């Protein structure tokens, strides 16, 4: 499987790419298949089982609501976040839902949406859908795996695409015949050396396998605009986040404080860190509230890349004259690094802990920042490596099963770390001992050794030491 930059950066909804976006895609895919095979009219009843981490933290991560919305035909990139609460309330009140908005079946969550503690064999995030006819016979059954970052696989290991988003000459997404295919950091560097292209130029050439160069640019700007919109909404939204902990949103207050006294920057050169923290927290508060964000490469880690990109636009480039080319270079370079992780490791907190979410986002952002600050491919690879090396072993232990604590602050920390990783790399010549490929391999091995209680189950770490109110 080859991966496009737009597979990594997907416009979706919070709070989780693996527990919200992926299950919504899987549920919609099952319904599309029912429509194409037995026909929706043949369906009298259906059940959905959530396994492993989807069961353990699914309610806090919105998996239950995502499944209902997917069965009703909604897509994560198109649904209006404002419409989610009324749509769910309607299904719960009527105790039924309309498959693809067309054929109504009874759906009572305690009977039809079942939480299973065990895991399915292929991944901790498994789902099983079954449909029955009027006689009670099972007429369809499918298993899916939400493997992180909104990627969904079926039981045969084939990737499930969100149908309208896959439009293009390579709808299956295999991407065979890319002009500059690479799976590892070493291959990426070799391609750059052989072609004398930058990583971003190489990525544009590969992306044209799926879409034209102007379309690549247009979609990159749409990703940037969505990231900027999430920062703006986060900075304007006060109050508490959903859930029993009633976690207070902090970005709006911080934004007011920073905007009130720009002269403080003259006294405190590190005030820039407050702004980076603000950008990251604004996005992740928006994500935790179920708002519109870009999966980058996951929703739990959705704040790191926008925060570092805002730092670049506002503090390096100059906010008055943002260069679209600079933004495109940033996103394409981040995407190239993300592809190497996707090909060799995992974005799934349920599989490798938070090193696979915030750690990968930090690595992608570090390399991207090094690129737009003039780094060579070797310095970019070094920055990406540093960004992961110092996140190795980071567990996933969300308190209350919600993507709030430690996730929101963790994105701020990841963004700051990414900026420092880029600066460390840019002070060197690109030569270094630990390669990006080695650190990715180490991350994957560390994730495999990690106990499951530290992998998005909320059965260890902060999740058991902090009392949920
Ligand atoms: S702790 Fe990290 S991996 Fe776990 S839910 Fe939060 S952001 Fe995702």
PDB file of C-alpha atoms in Angstrom, residues 97-339:
ATOM      1  CA  UNK A  97     -32.163   4.694  12.903  1.00  0.00           C
ATOM      2  CA  UNK A  98     -32.477   5.054   9.158  1.00  0.00           C
ATOM      3  CA  UNK A  99     -29.711   3.112   7.373  1.00  0.00           C
ATOM      4  CA  UNK A 100     -28.156   5.518   4.846  1.00  0.00           C
ATOM      5  CA  UNK A 101     -31.053   7.830   5.755  1.00  0.00           C
ATOM      6  CA  UNK A 102     -33.372   5.481   3.827  1.00  0.00           C
ATOM      7  CA  UNK A 103     -34.456   2.338   5.652  1.00  0.00           C
ATOM      8  CA  UNK A 104     -35.443   2.459   9.311  1.00  0.00           C
ATOM      9  CA  UNK A 105     -34.521  -0.374  11.680  1.00  0.00           C
ATOM     10  CA  UNK A 106     -34.896  -0.560  15.449  1.00  0.00           C
ATOM     11  CA  UNK A 107     -31.715   0.402  17.276  1.00  0.00           C
ATOM     12  CA  UNK A 108     -31.598   0.334  21.054  1.00  0.00           C
ATOM     13  CA  UNK A 109     -28.025   0.764  22.145  1.00  0.00           C
ATOM     14  CA  UNK A 110     -28.089  -1.547  25.157  1.00  0.00           C
ATOM     15  CA  UNK A 111     -29.337  -4.386  22.930  1.00  0.00           C
ATOM     16  CA  UNK A 112     -27.711  -3.627  19.594  1.00  0.00           C
ATOM     17  CA  UNK A 113     -24.386  -1.939  20.413  1.00  0.00           C
ATOM     18  CA  UNK A 114     -22.342  -4.380  22.432  1.00  0.00           C
ATOM     19  CA  UNK A 115     -19.062  -3.702  24.237  1.00  0.00           C
ATOM     20  CA  UNK A 116     -16.681  -6.704  24.343  1.00  0.00           C
ATOM     21  CA  UNK A 117     -13.647  -6.551  26.583  1.00  0.00           C
ATOM     22  CA  UNK A 118     -11.588  -9.030  24.554  1.00  0.00           C
ATOM     23  CA  UNK A 119      -9.799  -8.042  21.351  1.00  0.00           C
ATOM     24  CA  UNK A 120     -10.229  -9.439  17.854  1.00  0.00           C
ATOM     25  CA  UNK A 121      -7.090 -11.131  16.506  1.00  0.00           C
ATOM     26  CA  UNK A 122      -5.694  -8.518  14.135  1.00  0.00           C
ATOM     27  CA  UNK A 123      -5.729  -5.256  16.137  1.00  0.00           C
ATOM     28  CA  UNK A 124      -6.968  -3.910  19.512  1.00  0.00           C
ATOM     29  CA  UNK A 125      -9.545  -1.693  17.731  1.00  0.00           C
ATOM     30  CA  UNK A 126     -11.976  -4.208  16.234  1.00  0.00           C
ATOM     31  CA  UNK A 127     -15.631  -3.919  15.210  1.00  0.00           C
ATOM     32  CA  UNK A 128     -18.066  -6.592  14.061  1.00  0.00           C
ATOM     33  CA  UNK A 129     -21.326  -5.760  12.267  1.00  0.00           C
ATOM     34  CA  UNK A 130     -24.142  -8.292  11.720  1.00  0.00           C
ATOM     35  CA  UNK A 131     -27.439  -7.852   9.879  1.00  0.00           C
ATOM     36  CA  UNK A 132     -30.509 -10.085  10.225  1.00  0.00           C
ATOM     37  CA  UNK A 133     -33.631 -10.536   8.094  1.00  0.00           C
ATOM     38  CA  UNK A 134     -37.253 -10.678   9.280  1.00  0.00           C
ATOM     39  CA  UNK A 135     -36.916 -14.387  10.105  1.00  0.00           C
ATOM     40  CA  UNK A 136     -33.934 -13.644  12.331  1.00  0.00           C
ATOM     41  CA  UNK A 137     -31.401 -15.225   9.954  1.00  0.00           C
ATOM     42  CA  UNK A 138     -27.991 -13.564   9.748  1.00  0.00           C
ATOM     43  CA  UNK A 139     -27.683 -12.171   6.221  1.00  0.00           C
ATOM     44  CA  UNK A 140     -24.398 -10.277   6.504  1.00  0.00           C
ATOM     45  CA  UNK A 141     -21.408 -10.108   8.841  1.00  0.00           C
ATOM     46  CA  UNK A 142     -18.248  -8.018   8.542  1.00  0.00           C
ATOM     47  CA  UNK A 143     -15.277  -7.359  10.782  1.00  0.00           C
ATOM     48  CA  UNK A 144     -13.285  -4.153  10.541  1.00  0.00           C
ATOM     49  CA  UNK A 145     -10.231  -2.760  12.263  1.00  0.00           C
ATOM     50  CA  UNK A 146      -9.696   0.920  12.957  1.00  0.00           C
ATOM     51  CA  UNK A 147      -5.908   0.844  12.915  1.00  0.00           C
ATOM     52  CA  UNK A 148      -5.182   4.472  13.782  1.00  0.00           C
ATOM     53  CA  UNK A 149      -5.276   7.852  12.083  1.00  0.00           C
ATOM     54  CA  UNK A 150      -8.700   7.132  10.572  1.00  0.00           C
ATOM     55  CA  UNK A 151      -7.335   4.195   8.540  1.00  0.00           C
ATOM     56  CA  UNK A 152      -9.703   1.205   8.426  1.00  0.00           C
ATOM     57  CA  UNK A 153      -8.878  -2.332   7.311  1.00  0.00           C
ATOM     58  CA  UNK A 154     -11.201  -5.279   6.744  1.00  0.00           C
ATOM     59  CA  UNK A 155     -10.588  -8.797   8.031  1.00  0.00           C
ATOM     60  CA  UNK A 156      -8.666  -9.645   4.842  1.00  0.00           C
ATOM     61  CA  UNK A 157      -6.234  -6.803   5.506  1.00  0.00           C
ATOM     62  CA  UNK A 158      -7.611  -4.684   2.662  1.00  0.00           C
ATOM     63  CA  UNK A 159      -7.911  -0.978   3.260  1.00  0.00           C
ATOM     64  CA  UNK A 160     -11.440   0.417   3.508  1.00  0.00           C
ATOM     65  CA  UNK A 161     -11.798   3.822   1.907  1.00  0.00           C
ATOM     66  CA  UNK A 162     -14.353   6.461   2.624  1.00  0.00           C
ATOM     67  CA  UNK A 163     -15.935   6.168  -0.862  1.00  0.00           C
ATOM     68  CA  UNK A 164     -16.342   9.787  -1.989  1.00  0.00           C
ATOM     69  CA  UNK A 165     -12.893  10.788  -0.712  1.00  0.00           C
ATOM     70  CA  UNK A 166     -11.271   8.039  -2.782  1.00  0.00           C
ATOM     71  CA  UNK A 167     -12.373   9.481  -6.111  1.00  0.00           C
ATOM     72  CA  UNK A 168      -9.465   9.487  -8.536  1.00  0.00           C
ATOM     73  CA  UNK A 169      -7.562   7.301 -10.930  1.00  0.00           C
ATOM     74  CA  UNK A 170      -6.376   5.009  -8.149  1.00  0.00           C
ATOM     75  CA  UNK A 171      -9.509   4.582  -6.091  1.00  0.00           C
ATOM     76  CA  UNK A 172      -8.174   1.453  -4.404  1.00  0.00           C
ATOM     77  CA  UNK A 173      -5.367   3.569  -2.997  1.00  0.00           C
ATOM     78  CA  UNK A 174      -2.624   1.119  -3.854  1.00  0.00           C
ATOM     79  CA  UNK A 175      -0.549   3.785  -5.593  1.00  0.00           C
ATOM     80  CA  UNK A 176       1.533   1.332  -7.624  1.00  0.00           C
ATOM     81  CA  UNK A 177       3.834   3.092 -10.028  1.00  0.00           C
ATOM     82  CA  UNK A 178       4.618   6.201  -7.977  1.00  0.00           C
ATOM     83  CA  UNK A 179       7.529   8.004  -9.682  1.00  0.00           C
ATOM     84  CA  UNK A 180       9.505   8.264  -6.422  1.00  0.00           C
ATOM     85  CA  UNK A 181       8.227   5.468  -4.201  1.00  0.00           C
ATOM     86  CA  UNK A 182       9.830   5.133  -0.760  1.00  0.00           C
ATOM     87  CA  UNK A 183       9.052   3.134   2.340  1.00  0.00           C
ATOM     88  CA  UNK A 184      11.908   4.123   4.643  1.00  0.00           C
ATOM     89  CA  UNK A 185      13.876   7.178   5.612  1.00  0.00           C
ATOM     90  CA  UNK A 186      16.924   5.752   3.870  1.00  0.00           C
ATOM     91  CA  UNK A 187      14.956   5.299   0.637  1.00  0.00           C
ATOM     92  CA  UNK A 188      13.583   8.829   0.882  1.00  0.00           C
ATOM     93  CA  UNK A 189      17.091  10.277   1.291  1.00  0.00           C
ATOM     94  CA  UNK A 190      18.363   8.150  -1.591  1.00  0.00           C
ATOM     95  CA  UNK A 191      15.539   9.450  -3.814  1.00  0.00           C
ATOM     96  CA  UNK A 192      16.420  13.044  -2.908  1.00  0.00           C
ATOM     97  CA  UNK A 193      20.092  12.450  -3.633  1.00  0.00           C
ATOM     98  CA  UNK A 194      19.400  10.712  -6.952  1.00  0.00           C
ATOM     99  CA  UNK A 195      16.915  13.292  -8.245  1.00  0.00           C
ATOM    100  CA  UNK A 196      18.326  16.445  -6.587  1.00  0.00           C
ATOM    101  CA  UNK A 197      14.769  17.158  -5.487  1.00  0.00           C
ATOM    102  CA  UNK A 198      13.642  18.348  -2.096  1.00  0.00           C
ATOM    103  CA  UNK A 199      11.356  16.096  -0.091  1.00  0.00           C
ATOM    104  CA  UNK A 200       8.412  18.403  -0.857  1.00  0.00           C
ATOM    105  CA  UNK A 201       9.146  18.384  -4.610  1.00  0.00           C
ATOM    106  CA  UNK A 202       9.355  14.619  -4.575  1.00  0.00           C
ATOM    107  CA  UNK A 203       6.041  14.433  -2.739  1.00  0.00           C
ATOM    108  CA  UNK A 204       4.318  16.693  -5.293  1.00  0.00           C
ATOM    109  CA  UNK A 205       5.544  14.408  -8.083  1.00  0.00           C
ATOM    110  CA  UNK A 206       4.170  11.367  -6.246  1.00  0.00           C
ATOM    111  CA  UNK A 207       0.864  13.053  -5.431  1.00  0.00           C
ATOM    112  CA  UNK A 208       0.301  13.634  -9.139  1.00  0.00           C
ATOM    113  CA  UNK A 209      -0.261   9.894  -9.386  1.00  0.00           C
ATOM    114  CA  UNK A 210      -3.653  10.633  -7.827  1.00  0.00           C
ATOM    115  CA  UNK A 211      -4.427  14.246  -8.740  1.00  0.00           C
ATOM    116  CA  UNK A 212      -3.072  17.241 -10.693  1.00  0.00           C
ATOM    117  CA  UNK A 213      -0.488  19.621  -9.211  1.00  0.00           C
ATOM    118  CA  UNK A 214      -3.021  22.489  -8.891  1.00  0.00           C
ATOM    119  CA  UNK A 215      -5.420  20.104  -7.157  1.00  0.00           C
ATOM    120  CA  UNK A 216      -2.664  18.999  -4.767  1.00  0.00           C
ATOM    121  CA  UNK A 217      -2.039  22.646  -3.900  1.00  0.00           C
ATOM    122  CA  UNK A 218      -5.748  23.386  -3.533  1.00  0.00           C
ATOM    123  CA  UNK A 219      -6.241  20.460  -1.155  1.00  0.00           C
ATOM    124  CA  UNK A 220      -3.154  21.390   0.876  1.00  0.00           C
ATOM    125  CA  UNK A 221      -4.539  24.899   1.329  1.00  0.00           C
ATOM    126  CA  UNK A 222      -7.882  23.386   2.388  1.00  0.00           C
ATOM    127  CA  UNK A 223      -6.015  21.388   5.048  1.00  0.00           C
ATOM    128  CA  UNK A 224      -4.229  24.545   6.203  1.00  0.00           C
ATOM    129  CA  UNK A 225      -7.495  26.517   6.309  1.00  0.00           C
ATOM    130  CA  UNK A 226      -9.144  23.789   8.377  1.00  0.00           C
ATOM    131  CA  UNK A 227      -6.217  23.770  10.801  1.00  0.00           C
ATOM    132  CA  UNK A 228      -6.369  27.562  11.066  1.00  0.00           C
ATOM    133  CA  UNK A 229     -10.135  27.395  11.590  1.00  0.00           C
ATOM    134  CA  UNK A 230      -9.677  24.947  14.464  1.00  0.00           C
ATOM    135  CA  UNK A 231      -7.172  27.311  16.109  1.00  0.00           C
ATOM    136  CA  UNK A 232      -9.549  30.254  15.689  1.00  0.00           C
ATOM    137  CA  UNK A 233     -12.573  28.405  17.052  1.00  0.00           C
ATOM    138  CA  UNK A 234     -10.523  27.044  19.926  1.00  0.00           C
ATOM    139  CA  UNK A 235      -9.353  30.565  20.806  1.00  0.00           C
ATOM    140  CA  UNK A 236     -12.947  31.807  20.803  1.00  0.00           C
ATOM    141  CA  UNK A 237     -14.612  29.008  22.767  1.00  0.00           C
ATOM    142  CA  UNK A 238     -14.849  29.204  26.533  1.00  0.00           C
ATOM    143  CA  UNK A 239     -16.667  26.947  29.021  1.00  0.00           C
ATOM    144  CA  UNK A 240     -16.142  23.307  29.883  1.00  0.00           C
ATOM    145  CA  UNK A 241     -15.413  20.308  27.707  1.00  0.00           C
ATOM    146  CA  UNK A 242     -17.946  17.463  27.497  1.00  0.00           C
ATOM    147  CA  UNK A 243     -17.727  14.694  30.080  1.00  0.00           C
ATOM    148  CA  UNK A 244     -18.011  14.188  33.820  1.00  0.00           C
ATOM    149  CA  UNK A 245     -14.687  15.878  34.641  1.00  0.00           C
ATOM    150  CA  UNK A 246     -15.952  19.221  33.336  1.00  0.00           C
ATOM    151  CA  UNK A 247     -12.438  20.149  32.210  1.00  0.00           C
ATOM    152  CA  UNK A 248     -12.226  23.888  31.653  1.00  0.00           C
ATOM    153  CA  UNK A 249     -11.262  25.125  28.201  1.00  0.00           C
ATOM    154  CA  UNK A 250      -8.176  27.308  28.600  1.00  0.00           C
ATOM    155  CA  UNK A 251      -7.303  28.511  25.104  1.00  0.00           C
ATOM    156  CA  UNK A 252      -9.755  31.426  24.962  1.00  0.00           C
ATOM    157  CA  UNK A 253      -8.505  32.887  28.238  1.00  0.00           C
ATOM    158  CA  UNK A 254      -4.878  32.420  27.251  1.00  0.00           C
ATOM    159  CA  UNK A 255      -5.556  34.042  23.879  1.00  0.00           C
ATOM    160  CA  UNK A 256      -7.103  37.069  25.576  1.00  0.00           C
ATOM    161  CA  UNK A 257      -4.165  37.387  27.951  1.00  0.00           C
ATOM    162  CA  UNK A 258      -1.556  37.129  25.204  1.00  0.00           C
ATOM    163  CA  UNK A 259      -3.392  39.554  22.919  1.00  0.00           C
ATOM    164  CA  UNK A 260      -3.794  42.097  25.731  1.00  0.00           C
ATOM    165  CA  UNK A 261      -0.104  42.714  26.318  1.00  0.00           C
ATOM    166  CA  UNK A 262       2.049  42.292  23.219  1.00  0.00           C
ATOM    167  CA  UNK A 263       4.677  44.492  24.869  1.00  0.00           C
ATOM    168  CA  UNK A 264       5.322  41.642  27.314  1.00  0.00           C
ATOM    169  CA  UNK A 265       7.194  39.966  24.453  1.00  0.00           C
ATOM    170  CA  UNK A 266       9.844  42.635  24.817  1.00  0.00           C
ATOM    171  CA  UNK A 267      10.513  41.556  28.393  1.00  0.00           C
ATOM    172  CA  UNK A 268      10.079  37.820  27.943  1.00  0.00           C
ATOM    173  CA  UNK A 269      11.637  36.319  24.827  1.00  0.00           C
ATOM    174  CA  UNK A 270      10.070  32.962  25.672  1.00  0.00           C
ATOM    175  CA  UNK A 271       6.544  34.363  25.301  1.00  0.00           C
ATOM    176  CA  UNK A 272       6.550  32.700  21.911  1.00  0.00           C
ATOM    177  CA  UNK A 273       6.206  29.385  23.778  1.00  0.00           C
ATOM    178  CA  UNK A 274       2.894  30.586  25.210  1.00  0.00           C
ATOM    179  CA  UNK A 275       1.624  31.185  21.682  1.00  0.00           C
ATOM    180  CA  UNK A 276       2.687  27.719  20.529  1.00  0.00           C
ATOM    181  CA  UNK A 277       1.003  26.224  23.605  1.00  0.00           C
ATOM    182  CA  UNK A 278      -2.096  28.252  22.754  1.00  0.00           C
ATOM    183  CA  UNK A 279      -2.290  27.014  19.149  1.00  0.00           C
ATOM    184  CA  UNK A 280      -1.948  23.375  20.217  1.00  0.00           C
ATOM    185  CA  UNK A 281      -4.427  23.596  23.091  1.00  0.00           C
ATOM    186  CA  UNK A 282      -6.966  25.478  20.981  1.00  0.00           C
ATOM    187  CA  UNK A 283      -7.003  22.673  18.401  1.00  0.00           C
ATOM    188  CA  UNK A 284      -7.136  19.906  20.961  1.00  0.00           C
ATOM    189  CA  UNK A 285      -9.882  21.539  22.980  1.00  0.00           C
ATOM    190  CA  UNK A 286     -11.819  21.811  19.744  1.00  0.00           C
ATOM    191  CA  UNK A 287     -11.085  18.139  19.094  1.00  0.00           C
ATOM    192  CA  UNK A 288     -12.146  17.120  22.603  1.00  0.00           C
ATOM    193  CA  UNK A 289     -15.412  18.999  22.072  1.00  0.00           C
ATOM    194  CA  UNK A 290     -16.120  16.948  18.922  1.00  0.00           C
ATOM    195  CA  UNK A 291     -15.374  19.844  16.567  1.00  0.00           C
ATOM    196  CA  UNK A 292     -13.845  19.981  13.092  1.00  0.00           C
ATOM    197  CA  UNK A 293     -10.108  19.229  13.035  1.00  0.00           C
ATOM    198  CA  UNK A 294      -7.547  17.711  10.692  1.00  0.00           C
ATOM    199  CA  UNK A 295      -6.315  14.230  11.586  1.00  0.00           C
ATOM    200  CA  UNK A 296      -2.570  14.867  11.763  1.00  0.00           C
ATOM    201  CA  UNK A 297      -1.785  11.974  11.858  1.00  0.00           C
ATOM    202  CA  UNK A 298      -4.420  11.263  14.534  1.00  0.00           C
ATOM    203  CA  UNK A 299      -7.055  13.345  16.243  1.00  0.00           C
ATOM    204  CA  UNK A 300      -5.605  12.902  19.718  1.00  0.00           C
ATOM    205  CA  UNK A 301      -2.410  14.452  18.303  1.00  0.00           C
ATOM    206  CA  UNK A 302      -4.217  16.898  16.019  1.00  0.00           C
ATOM    207  CA  UNK A 303      -2.755  20.004  17.671  1.00  0.00           C
ATOM    208  CA  UNK A 304       0.986  19.448  17.214  1.00  0.00           C
ATOM    209  CA  UNK A 305       1.342  20.053  13.476  1.00  0.00           C
ATOM    210  CA  UNK A 306      -1.037  23.058  13.335  1.00  0.00           C
ATOM    211  CA  UNK A 307       0.770  24.584  16.326  1.00  0.00           C
ATOM    212  CA  UNK A 308       4.199  24.282  14.722  1.00  0.00           C
ATOM    213  CA  UNK A 309       2.832  25.451  11.370  1.00  0.00           C
ATOM    214  CA  UNK A 310       1.287  28.501  13.065  1.00  0.00           C
ATOM    215  CA  UNK A 311       4.625  29.131  14.761  1.00  0.00           C
ATOM    216  CA  UNK A 312       6.262  29.058  11.319  1.00  0.00           C
ATOM    217  CA  UNK A 313       3.650  31.335   9.739  1.00  0.00           C
ATOM    218  CA  UNK A 314       3.448  33.835  12.609  1.00  0.00           C
ATOM    219  CA  UNK A 315       6.962  33.877  14.007  1.00  0.00           C
ATOM    220  CA  UNK A 316       9.281  32.741  11.226  1.00  0.00           C
ATOM    221  CA  UNK A 317       7.583  33.742   8.014  1.00  0.00           C
ATOM    222  CA  UNK A 318       5.679  36.799   9.230  1.00  0.00           C
ATOM    223  CA  UNK A 319       1.919  36.648   9.606  1.00  0.00           C
ATOM    224  CA  UNK A 320       1.344  39.550   7.222  1.00  0.00           C
ATOM    225  CA  UNK A 321       2.753  37.739   4.270  1.00  0.00           C
ATOM    226  CA  UNK A 322       2.107  34.009   4.702  1.00  0.00           C
ATOM    227  CA  UNK A 323       3.527  32.150   1.751  1.00  0.00           C
ATOM    228  CA  UNK A 324       1.342  29.378   0.421  1.00  0.00           C
ATOM    229  CA  UNK A 325       4.445  27.677  -0.944  1.00  0.00           C
ATOM    230  CA  UNK A 326       5.972  27.593   2.533  1.00  0.00           C
ATOM    231  CA  UNK A 327       2.805  26.125   3.995  1.00  0.00           C
ATOM    232  CA  UNK A 328       2.630  23.530   1.214  1.00  0.00           C
ATOM    233  CA  UNK A 329       6.296  22.595   1.750  1.00  0.00           C
ATOM    234  CA  UNK A 330       5.642  22.187   5.473  1.00  0.00           C
ATOM    235  CA  UNK A 331       2.635  19.899   4.961  1.00  0.00           C
ATOM    236  CA  UNK A 332       4.243  17.843   2.187  1.00  0.00           C
ATOM    237  CA  UNK A 333       7.398  17.259   4.227  1.00  0.00           C
ATOM    238  CA  UNK A 334       5.373  16.326   7.299  1.00  0.00           C
ATOM    239  CA  UNK A 335       3.391  13.980   5.068  1.00  0.00           C
ATOM    240  CA  UNK A 336       6.531  12.273   3.735  1.00  0.00           C
ATOM    241  CA  UNK A 337       7.682  11.552   7.294  1.00  0.00           C
ATOM    242  CA  UNK A 338       4.207  10.339   8.248  1.00  0.00           C
ATOM    243  CA  UNK A 339       4.230   7.934   5.308  1.00  0.00           C
TER     244      UNK A 339
END
